[in-house]
Short mmCIF file of C-alpha atoms in Angstrom, two decimals:
data_model
loop_
_atom_site.label_atom_id
_atom_site.label_comp_id
_atom_site.label_asym_id
_atom_site.label_seq_id
_atom_site.Cartn_x
_atom_site.Cartn_y
_atom_site.Cartn_z
CA MET A 1 -15.25 -13.59 -0.83
CA ARG A 2 -14.22 -17.14 -1.48
CA LEU A 3 -13.97 -20.17 0.77
CA ARG A 4 -10.55 -21.77 1.05
CA PRO A 5 -10.22 -25.13 2.84
CA THR A 6 -7.48 -25.11 5.40
CA ALA A 7 -7.84 -28.71 6.81
CA ILE A 8 -9.84 -31.84 6.02
CA SER A 9 -10.63 -34.62 8.45
CA VAL A 10 -11.41 -38.07 6.98
CA LEU A 11 -12.71 -40.15 9.86
CA GLY A 12 -14.33 -37.26 11.68
CA VAL A 13 -15.73 -35.97 8.38
CA GLY A 14 -14.93 -32.30 8.85
CA VAL A 15 -13.51 -29.43 6.94
CA ASN A 16 -11.92 -26.25 8.21
CA TRP A 17 -12.15 -23.25 5.97
CA GLU A 18 -11.55 -19.48 5.86
CA PHE A 19 -12.80 -16.67 3.75
CA THR A 20 -10.28 -15.27 1.23
CA LYS A 21 -10.51 -12.18 -0.82
CA SER A 22 -10.67 -12.34 -4.58
CA ASP A 23 -7.78 -10.97 -6.58
CA ARG A 24 -10.07 -8.34 -8.08
CA ARG A 25 -11.11 -7.16 -4.62
CA LEU A 26 -7.46 -7.02 -3.49
CA ALA A 27 -6.61 -5.11 -6.72
CA GLN A 28 -9.32 -2.54 -5.92
CA GLN A 29 -8.08 -2.11 -2.35
CA LEU A 30 -4.58 -1.61 -3.74
CA MET A 31 -5.75 1.06 -6.14
CA ASP A 32 -7.72 2.79 -3.36
CA PHE A 33 -4.70 2.71 -1.08
CA LEU A 34 -2.29 4.13 -3.70
CA ALA A 35 -4.71 6.77 -4.93
CA ASP A 36 -3.92 9.30 -2.21
CA LYS A 37 -0.30 8.53 -1.35
CA ARG A 38 1.71 11.77 -1.20
CA VAL A 39 4.70 10.33 -3.04
CA LEU A 40 2.42 9.64 -6.05
CA THR A 41 0.11 12.64 -5.95
CA ILE A 42 2.19 15.72 -5.21
CA GLY A 43 2.75 17.99 -8.20
CA TRP A 44 5.67 18.06 -10.50
CA GLY A 45 8.94 19.94 -9.73
CA ARG A 46 8.77 19.60 -5.92
CA PRO A 47 11.46 21.17 -3.76
CA GLU A 48 13.92 18.74 -2.25
CA SER A 49 12.71 19.81 1.19
CA GLU A 50 9.78 17.43 0.59
CA ALA A 51 11.98 14.48 0.09
CA GLY A 52 11.66 13.26 3.73
CA ALA A 53 7.85 13.24 3.58
CA CYS A 54 7.96 11.39 0.21
CA LEU A 55 10.42 8.85 1.52
CA ALA A 56 8.14 8.24 4.52
CA SER A 57 5.21 7.80 2.22
CA ALA A 58 7.19 5.45 -0.01
CA ALA A 59 8.15 3.33 3.06
CA ASP A 60 4.49 3.15 4.05
CA CYS A 61 3.57 2.03 0.64
CA ARG A 62 6.26 -0.63 0.55
CA MET A 63 5.11 -2.01 3.84
CA LYS A 64 1.44 -2.10 2.83
CA LEU A 65 2.24 -3.77 -0.49
CA SER A 66 3.97 -6.50 1.44
CA GLU A 67 0.75 -6.95 3.41
CA TYR A 68 -1.17 -7.21 0.15
CA LEU A 69 1.25 -9.92 -1.13
CA ASP A 70 0.49 -11.94 1.99
CA GLN A 71 -3.23 -11.86 1.09
CA ILE A 72 -2.80 -13.10 -2.50
CA GLN A 73 -3.48 -16.86 -2.43
CA LYS A 74 -2.27 -17.94 -5.88
CA PRO A 75 1.54 -18.12 -5.88
CA ASN A 76 1.89 -17.54 -9.64
CA SER A 77 -0.96 -15.01 -10.15
CA ASP A 78 -0.45 -11.96 -12.34
CA LEU A 79 -1.60 -9.79 -9.42
CA ARG A 80 1.33 -11.07 -7.27
CA THR A 81 3.76 -10.26 -10.12
CA TRP A 82 2.36 -6.73 -10.44
CA VAL A 83 2.31 -6.04 -6.71
CA ARG A 84 5.92 -7.15 -6.46
CA ALA A 85 6.87 -4.83 -9.31
CA ILE A 86 5.09 -1.91 -7.67
CA ARG A 87 6.81 -2.67 -4.37
CA GLN A 88 10.11 -2.75 -6.11
CA ALA A 89 9.52 0.68 -7.61
CA PHE A 90 9.02 2.01 -4.12
CA THR A 91 12.14 0.27 -2.84
CA ASP A 92 14.18 1.70 -5.69
CA PHE A 93 12.89 5.20 -4.89
CA ILE A 94 13.94 4.80 -1.25
CA GLU A 95 17.35 3.46 -2.25
CA ALA A 96 17.82 6.41 -4.63
CA GLY A 97 17.29 8.81 -1.77
CA GLY A 98 19.37 6.93 0.81
CA HIS A 99 18.23 5.90 4.24
CA ASP A 100 17.86 9.56 5.44
CA GLY A 101 17.05 11.20 2.09
CA GLY A 102 20.55 12.71 1.92
CA ARG A 103 21.01 11.83 -1.72
CA PHE A 104 18.03 13.99 -2.61
CA THR A 105 19.35 17.12 -0.94
CA ASP A 106 22.94 17.27 -2.18
CA GLU A 107 24.02 20.41 -4.03
CA GLY A 108 23.81 19.70 -7.73
CA SER A 109 20.43 18.00 -7.45
CA VAL A 110 18.54 21.28 -7.17
CA GLY A 111 15.83 22.17 -9.63
CA LEU A 112 13.66 20.27 -12.11
CA ASP A 113 16.48 18.10 -13.26
CA GLY A 114 17.48 17.14 -9.67
CA LEU A 115 17.80 13.57 -8.44
CA PHE A 116 14.63 13.86 -6.26
CA ASN A 117 12.35 14.93 -9.10
CA GLN A 118 13.91 12.36 -11.45
CA ALA A 119 13.37 9.63 -8.80
CA LEU A 120 9.72 10.80 -8.40
CA ARG A 121 9.20 10.77 -12.15
CA ASP A 122 10.68 7.25 -12.43
CA LEU A 123 8.60 5.97 -9.50
CA ARG A 124 5.39 7.36 -10.89
CA GLU A 125 6.05 6.00 -14.34
CA ARG A 126 6.74 2.52 -13.02
CA VAL A 127 3.68 2.61 -10.71
CA ARG A 128 1.50 3.96 -13.52
CA CYS A 129 2.65 1.17 -15.91
CA GLU A 130 1.94 -1.58 -13.44
CA THR A 131 -1.36 -0.20 -12.10
CA ASP A 132 -2.64 0.36 -15.63
CA LEU A 133 -2.03 -3.41 -16.24
CA VAL A 134 -3.90 -4.31 -13.01
CA ALA A 135 -6.74 -1.92 -13.87
CA LYS A 136 -7.13 -3.37 -17.35
CA ARG A 137 -6.96 -6.99 -16.15
CA TYR A 138 -9.56 -6.59 -13.36
CA LYS A 139 -11.65 -3.86 -15.13
CA LEU A 140 -10.98 -1.22 -12.55
CA ILE A 141 -10.42 2.49 -12.85
CA GLY A 142 -6.60 3.15 -12.83
CA LEU A 143 -4.78 5.72 -10.82
CA ASP A 144 -5.10 9.33 -11.65
CA LEU A 145 -1.58 10.50 -11.18
CA PRO A 146 -0.54 14.07 -11.84
CA PRO A 147 0.67 14.60 -15.47
CA GLU A 148 4.32 15.16 -15.98
CA CYS A 149 5.38 18.65 -17.31
CA GLU A 150 7.09 18.83 -20.58
CA ARG A 151 10.60 20.27 -20.39
CA ALA A 152 11.20 23.47 -22.18
#
């Protein structure tokens, strides 16, 4: 924890302050939060019937990432840039599915090459890329996301 001054009084000789979390601590909390999110941890080749649960998980992640952004004190920190990129990955996943997930359940998107599984693959790759950078920067253990299957 760090101290951050919030107000200074000259004649009354006083200082108001608050505790702030370090970027490393926030990064660890972010990794812990993402580590068990359904949308990132379910196995490869999921049926489109799971799209609704994954969209709800993605919406939860997007909201929580916004809360993490509010806790980052430095406006130009690398952590802020990375958290924004991760949040954008979740936003893009939600947009790909549509507000009710209807785009993930259309005929023609069935099977391993379906829109839902492609969107999951893209989301995981983007999150993996950003969280690997965070883990390296702050010397944390990165996310252990399920491996992608090779196509035959």
